[in-house]
Short mmCIF file of C-alpha atoms in Angstrom, two decimals:
data_model
loop_
_atom_site.label_atom_id
_atom_site.label_comp_id
_atom_site.label_asym_id
_atom_site.label_seq_id
_atom_site.Cartn_x
_atom_site.Cartn_y
_atom_site.Cartn_z
CA UNK I 1 -23.29 44.78 26.59
CA UNK I 2 -23.26 41.21 26.03
CA UNK I 3 -22.89 39.38 23.18
CA UNK I 4 -25.81 37.07 22.16
CA UNK I 5 -23.95 33.85 22.46
CA UNK I 6 -20.75 34.69 24.63
CA UNK I 7 -20.53 31.72 27.19
CA UNK I 8 -21.58 32.92 30.87
CA UNK I 9 -18.17 33.65 33.70
CA UNK I 10 -19.45 29.98 35.16
CA UNK I 11 -19.32 28.75 31.45
CA UNK I 12 -15.79 29.78 31.28
CA UNK I 13 -14.27 29.34 34.44
CA UNK I 14 -15.67 25.15 34.47
CA UNK I 15 -13.59 25.07 31.01
CA UNK I 16 -10.16 26.46 32.56
CA UNK I 17 -10.52 24.12 35.52
CA UNK I 18 -10.90 21.24 33.27
CA UNK I 19 -8.25 22.11 31.01
CA UNK I 20 -6.12 22.98 33.75
CA UNK I 21 -7.26 19.34 35.44
CA UNK I 22 -6.40 17.95 31.86
CA UNK I 23 -3.23 19.84 31.67
CA UNK I 24 -1.83 18.36 35.16
CA UNK I 25 -3.12 15.15 34.50
CA UNK I 26 -0.47 14.67 31.44
CA UNK I 27 2.25 16.63 32.97
CA UNK I 28 2.61 14.68 35.80
CA UNK I 29 3.84 11.13 35.05
CA UNK I 30 6.19 13.63 32.35
CA UNK I 31 7.04 16.06 35.91
CA UNK I 32 7.40 12.91 37.79
CA UNK I 33 9.94 11.21 35.49
CA UNK I 34 12.09 14.60 35.73
CA UNK I 35 12.34 14.91 39.46
CA UNK I 36 12.38 11.34 40.16
CA UNK I 37 15.89 11.65 37.61
CA UNK I 38 17.45 14.12 40.00
CA UNK I 39 17.26 11.54 42.81
CA UNK I 40 20.67 10.11 44.67
CA UNK I 41 20.56 6.43 44.16
CA UNK I 42 20.64 5.55 48.10
CA UNK I 43 17.06 7.58 47.30
CA UNK I 44 15.85 6.10 44.53
CA UNK I 45 17.21 2.71 46.48
CA UNK I 46 14.98 3.36 49.33
CA UNK I 47 11.71 4.71 47.87
CA UNK I 48 12.21 2.07 44.92
CA UNK I 49 13.59 -1.10 46.79
CA UNK I 50 13.79 -1.33 50.05
CA UNK I 51 9.69 -0.64 50.21
CA UNK I 52 9.04 -3.84 48.21
CA UNK I 53 6.60 -1.25 46.30
CA UNK I 54 6.21 1.15 44.37
CA UNK I 55 6.26 4.92 45.86
CA UNK I 56 4.85 8.20 44.75
CA UNK I 57 7.82 10.53 46.23
CA UNK I 58 7.59 13.82 43.72
CA UNK I 59 9.90 15.95 45.38
CA UNK I 60 13.55 14.82 45.97
CA UNK I 61 14.79 14.54 49.44
CA UNK I 62 18.89 15.71 48.10
CA UNK I 63 18.91 16.75 44.27
CA UNK I 64 21.87 14.20 42.95
CA UNK I 65 22.95 14.17 39.12
CA UNK I 66 24.52 10.98 39.70
CA UNK I 67 21.99 8.95 37.68
CA UNK I 68 22.86 11.05 34.74
CA UNK I 69 26.50 11.36 35.56
CA UNK I 70 26.12 7.25 35.30
CA UNK I 71 24.67 7.15 31.75
CA UNK I 72 26.42 9.78 29.81
CA UNK I 73 29.99 8.60 31.83
CA UNK I 74 29.94 6.20 34.13
CA UNK I 75 28.25 3.42 31.25
CA UNK I 76 28.23 4.08 27.91
CA UNK I 77 26.50 1.47 26.82
CA UNK I 78 22.99 3.73 27.63
CA UNK I 79 24.28 6.21 25.04
CA UNK I 80 25.22 3.50 23.04
CA UNK I 81 21.34 2.53 22.57
CA UNK I 82 20.05 6.42 22.88
CA UNK I 83 22.11 6.86 19.34
CA UNK I 84 21.35 3.19 18.37
CA UNK I 85 17.22 5.02 18.29
CA UNK I 86 18.76 8.20 17.28
CA UNK I 87 20.50 7.28 13.34
CA UNK I 88 18.09 4.76 11.97
CA UNK I 89 14.83 7.16 12.87
CA UNK I 90 16.70 9.78 11.07
CA UNK I 91 17.09 7.78 8.27
CA UNK I 92 13.70 6.69 8.18
CA UNK I 93 12.29 10.48 8.96
CA UNK I 94 14.40 11.44 5.78
CA UNK I 95 13.39 8.32 3.42
CA UNK I 96 9.43 8.54 4.62
CA UNK I 97 9.63 12.64 3.88
CA UNK I 98 10.94 12.03 0.73
CA UNK I 99 8.73 9.42 -0.78
CA UNK I 100 5.59 10.49 0.88
CA UNK I 101 5.97 13.81 -0.29
CA UNK I 102 6.16 12.60 -3.99
CA UNK I 103 3.54 10.00 -3.79
CA UNK I 104 0.99 12.31 -2.16
CA UNK I 105 2.30 14.87 -4.85
CA UNK I 106 0.83 12.28 -7.82
CA UNK I 107 -1.82 11.79 -5.48
CA UNK I 108 -3.40 15.55 -5.39
CA UNK I 109 -2.68 16.26 -8.79
CA UNK I 110 -2.36 14.01 -10.67
CA UNK I 111 -5.45 12.10 -12.51
CA UNK I 112 -3.88 8.15 -13.37
CA UNK I 113 -6.35 5.46 -13.49
CA UNK I 114 -7.51 3.63 -10.55
CA UNK I 115 -5.61 6.74 -8.40
CA UNK I 116 -8.60 6.65 -5.97
CA UNK I 117 -8.78 2.79 -5.34
CA UNK I 118 -4.99 3.31 -4.77
CA UNK I 119 -5.04 5.57 -2.55
CA UNK I 120 -8.20 3.92 -1.13
CA UNK I 121 -5.48 0.78 0.10
CA UNK I 122 -3.50 3.58 1.60
CA UNK I 123 -6.13 4.36 3.60
CA UNK I 124 -6.83 0.84 4.46
CA UNK I 125 -3.10 0.05 5.39
CA UNK I 126 -2.92 3.33 7.57
CA UNK I 127 -5.68 2.27 9.69
CA UNK I 128 -3.81 -1.64 10.68
CA UNK I 129 -1.75 -1.72 14.05
CA UNK I 130 1.79 -2.35 12.99
CA UNK I 131 0.98 -6.19 14.61
CA UNK I 132 -0.89 -7.13 11.65
CA UNK I 133 1.75 -7.02 9.08
CA UNK I 134 4.38 -7.54 11.34
CA UNK I 135 4.70 -11.44 10.01
CA UNK I 136 4.45 -10.56 6.14
CA UNK I 137 6.98 -8.37 6.78
CA UNK I 138 9.26 -10.55 8.52
CA UNK I 139 8.78 -12.95 5.59
CA UNK I 140 9.38 -10.54 3.12
CA UNK I 141 12.66 -8.92 5.01
CA UNK I 142 13.83 -12.63 5.91
CA UNK I 143 14.19 -13.24 1.94
CA UNK I 144 16.02 -10.38 1.20
CA UNK I 145 17.93 -11.26 3.97
CA UNK I 146 18.14 -8.08 6.22
CA UNK I 147 16.99 -9.98 9.21
CA UNK I 148 18.96 -8.37 11.60
CA UNK I 149 20.18 -5.47 10.06
CA UNK I 150 19.11 -2.19 10.78
CA UNK I 151 17.43 -2.63 7.13
CA UNK I 152 15.12 -4.65 8.40
CA UNK I 153 13.53 -1.59 10.91
CA UNK I 154 14.11 1.19 8.42
CA UNK I 155 12.60 -0.03 4.83
CA UNK I 156 9.27 -0.56 6.07
CA UNK I 157 8.91 2.36 8.09
CA UNK I 158 10.17 4.14 5.20
CA UNK I 159 6.84 3.22 2.97
CA UNK I 160 4.24 4.57 5.78
CA UNK I 161 0.89 5.15 4.14
CA UNK I 162 0.07 7.47 7.37
CA UNK I 163 3.03 10.08 6.08
CA UNK I 164 1.71 9.55 2.38
CA UNK I 165 -1.65 10.32 3.79
CA UNK I 166 -1.11 13.09 5.26
CA UNK I 167 1.04 14.84 2.26
CA UNK I 168 -1.42 14.20 0.01
CA UNK I 169 -4.19 16.10 2.01
CA UNK I 170 -1.60 19.13 2.77
CA UNK I 171 -0.41 19.12 -1.07
CA UNK I 172 -4.44 18.62 -2.15
CA UNK I 173 -5.60 21.73 -0.42
CA UNK I 174 -3.02 24.15 -2.66
CA UNK I 175 -4.80 25.88 -5.57
CA UNK I 176 -4.40 24.41 -8.88
CA UNK I 177 -4.14 27.59 -10.44
CA UNK I 178 -0.49 27.75 -9.24
CA UNK I 179 0.78 24.71 -10.73
CA UNK I 180 -0.89 25.69 -13.76
CA UNK I 181 0.82 28.80 -14.01
CA UNK I 182 4.31 26.74 -13.12
CA UNK I 183 3.96 24.59 -16.37
CA UNK I 184 2.48 27.66 -18.56
CA UNK I 185 5.92 29.44 -17.21
CA UNK I 186 7.20 25.70 -18.80
CA UNK I 187 8.25 24.30 -15.31
CA UNK I 188 8.69 20.91 -15.61
CA UNK I 189 6.84 18.39 -12.83
CA UNK I 190 10.07 17.62 -10.56
CA UNK I 191 11.07 21.46 -10.98
CA UNK I 192 6.93 22.20 -9.77
CA UNK I 193 7.23 19.55 -7.21
CA UNK I 194 10.51 20.65 -5.33
CA UNK I 195 10.65 24.32 -5.93
CA UNK I 196 6.79 25.15 -5.73
CA UNK I 197 4.99 21.92 -4.04
CA UNK I 198 7.66 21.14 -0.87
CA UNK I 199 8.27 25.34 -0.27
CA UNK I 200 4.52 25.69 0.18
CA UNK I 201 4.19 22.49 1.81
CA UNK I 202 7.01 22.73 4.54
CA UNK I 203 3.75 23.21 7.73
CA UNK I 204 3.22 19.92 6.83
CA UNK I 205 6.72 18.86 5.78
CA UNK I 206 7.46 19.81 9.21
CA UNK I 207 4.54 18.05 10.64
CA UNK I 208 5.59 14.77 9.12
CA UNK I 209 9.18 14.95 10.16
CA UNK I 210 7.12 15.81 13.92
CA UNK I 211 4.99 12.56 13.71
CA UNK I 212 7.61 10.28 12.23
CA UNK I 213 9.81 10.62 14.30
CA UNK I 214 7.40 10.37 17.38
CA UNK I 215 5.91 7.13 16.17
CA UNK I 216 9.67 4.94 15.06
CA UNK I 217 11.30 6.77 18.11
CA UNK I 218 8.99 4.65 20.16
CA UNK I 219 9.06 1.36 18.17
CA UNK I 220 9.31 -2.00 20.12
CA UNK I 221 7.86 -4.61 18.28
CA UNK I 222 9.85 -4.57 15.29
CA UNK I 223 13.81 -4.18 16.85
CA UNK I 224 12.26 -7.18 19.05
CA UNK I 225 10.98 -8.83 16.00
CA UNK I 226 13.92 -8.22 13.24
CA UNK I 227 17.11 -7.63 15.46
CA UNK I 228 18.03 -10.63 16.57
CA UNK I 229 21.59 -9.42 18.18
CA UNK I 230 20.14 -7.41 21.85
CA UNK I 231 22.93 -5.02 21.58
CA UNK I 232 21.12 -3.29 18.53
CA UNK I 233 18.09 -2.78 20.92
CA UNK I 234 17.32 1.03 20.50
CA UNK I 235 16.54 3.03 24.08
CA UNK I 236 12.88 2.65 23.53
CA UNK I 237 12.98 -1.07 24.11
CA UNK I 238 15.70 -1.12 26.79
CA UNK I 239 14.03 1.05 28.56
CA UNK I 240 11.13 -1.76 29.74
CA UNK I 241 14.20 -3.74 31.09
CA UNK I 242 16.21 -1.26 32.47
CA UNK I 243 13.06 -0.34 34.38
CA UNK I 244 13.17 -3.61 36.51
CA UNK I 245 17.13 -3.58 36.67
CA UNK I 246 17.69 -0.29 38.28
CA UNK I 247 14.71 2.30 38.83
CA UNK I 248 17.41 5.29 39.34
CA UNK I 249 18.90 4.96 35.72
CA UNK I 250 16.01 3.99 34.27
CA UNK I 251 13.99 7.60 35.14
CA UNK I 252 17.02 8.70 33.30
CA UNK I 253 17.14 7.38 30.45
CA UNK I 254 12.84 8.24 30.26
CA UNK I 255 14.44 12.07 30.51
CA UNK I 256 17.02 11.60 27.70
CA UNK I 257 14.24 9.42 25.10
CA UNK I 258 12.34 12.76 25.82
CA UNK I 259 14.79 15.30 25.04
CA UNK I 260 14.33 15.03 21.09
CA UNK I 261 11.05 14.84 20.92
CA UNK I 262 10.55 17.55 23.35
CA UNK I 263 12.85 20.14 21.39
CA UNK I 264 11.61 18.72 17.95
CA UNK I 265 7.89 20.06 19.58
CA UNK I 266 8.56 23.53 20.78
CA UNK I 267 10.70 24.61 18.32
CA UNK I 268 8.62 23.57 15.49
CA UNK I 269 4.86 23.78 17.47
CA UNK I 270 3.10 26.66 15.25
CA UNK I 271 4.50 24.22 11.83
CA UNK I 272 2.85 21.06 13.40
CA UNK I 273 -0.23 22.60 14.16
CA UNK I 274 -0.78 24.27 10.88
CA UNK I 275 0.25 21.30 9.07
CA UNK I 276 -2.29 19.35 11.03
CA UNK I 277 -4.77 21.85 10.19
CA UNK I 278 -4.35 21.58 6.53
CA UNK I 279 -4.33 18.51 6.43
CA UNK I 280 -7.96 18.08 7.77
CA UNK I 281 -7.66 15.54 10.61
CA UNK I 282 -8.92 15.75 13.94
#
């Protein structure tokens, strides 16, 4: 017997077709980049240089790993750009998780004067694009003598309002009785934070790690403004330049840039979905 509000076969088919089209639409650029990175340099030169226009050529005529050989072994400057992205982003993620978790715990479970007003300003800052605070950050960092160093892009990113908001929402969903029971057992605030709050907020922490990594892995404006030496630029900035000089290497470097993000998502997809669900983000 058919249930009252059960969708019809046509509705289900239409829904699946729509989702399939959306999946193809979003996956096509990734597939296009990966497949073109497997072209030989001569084939890339034929389709993207000699023709004078960008041709949608999905399947290589002959598979080749020459472009990967170039960026991994023959031209180490491309691989250095990868590490120029990796180590600052790793520092940012660790620092942001530590600060955002502690601040989120304070906003969620402590009552102090001006708490709601401060959290309101956190939300306002979270809604502002990075370009709005770029000039003020430059002035402060210049006064601190950090312009031209990696600390100029690390310090502002560590104090992210989005991380505070996310962890506040995650920790606020925890029952207060759990913390009260720990206090009755003689646990202090730091012990409660480290041994109870953080383990129970595992999904939220992993979500913050992934979202923070993706956000800072793709940064462009901050390195261009804060770093004076182009040799310190991360891979995200370099991709826009190499695309004009060498399309074949740009495809391989694009795949190289996708690898860390893809690995994080594949290994922690479940925790990411749970963390976003607990935080009530839509």
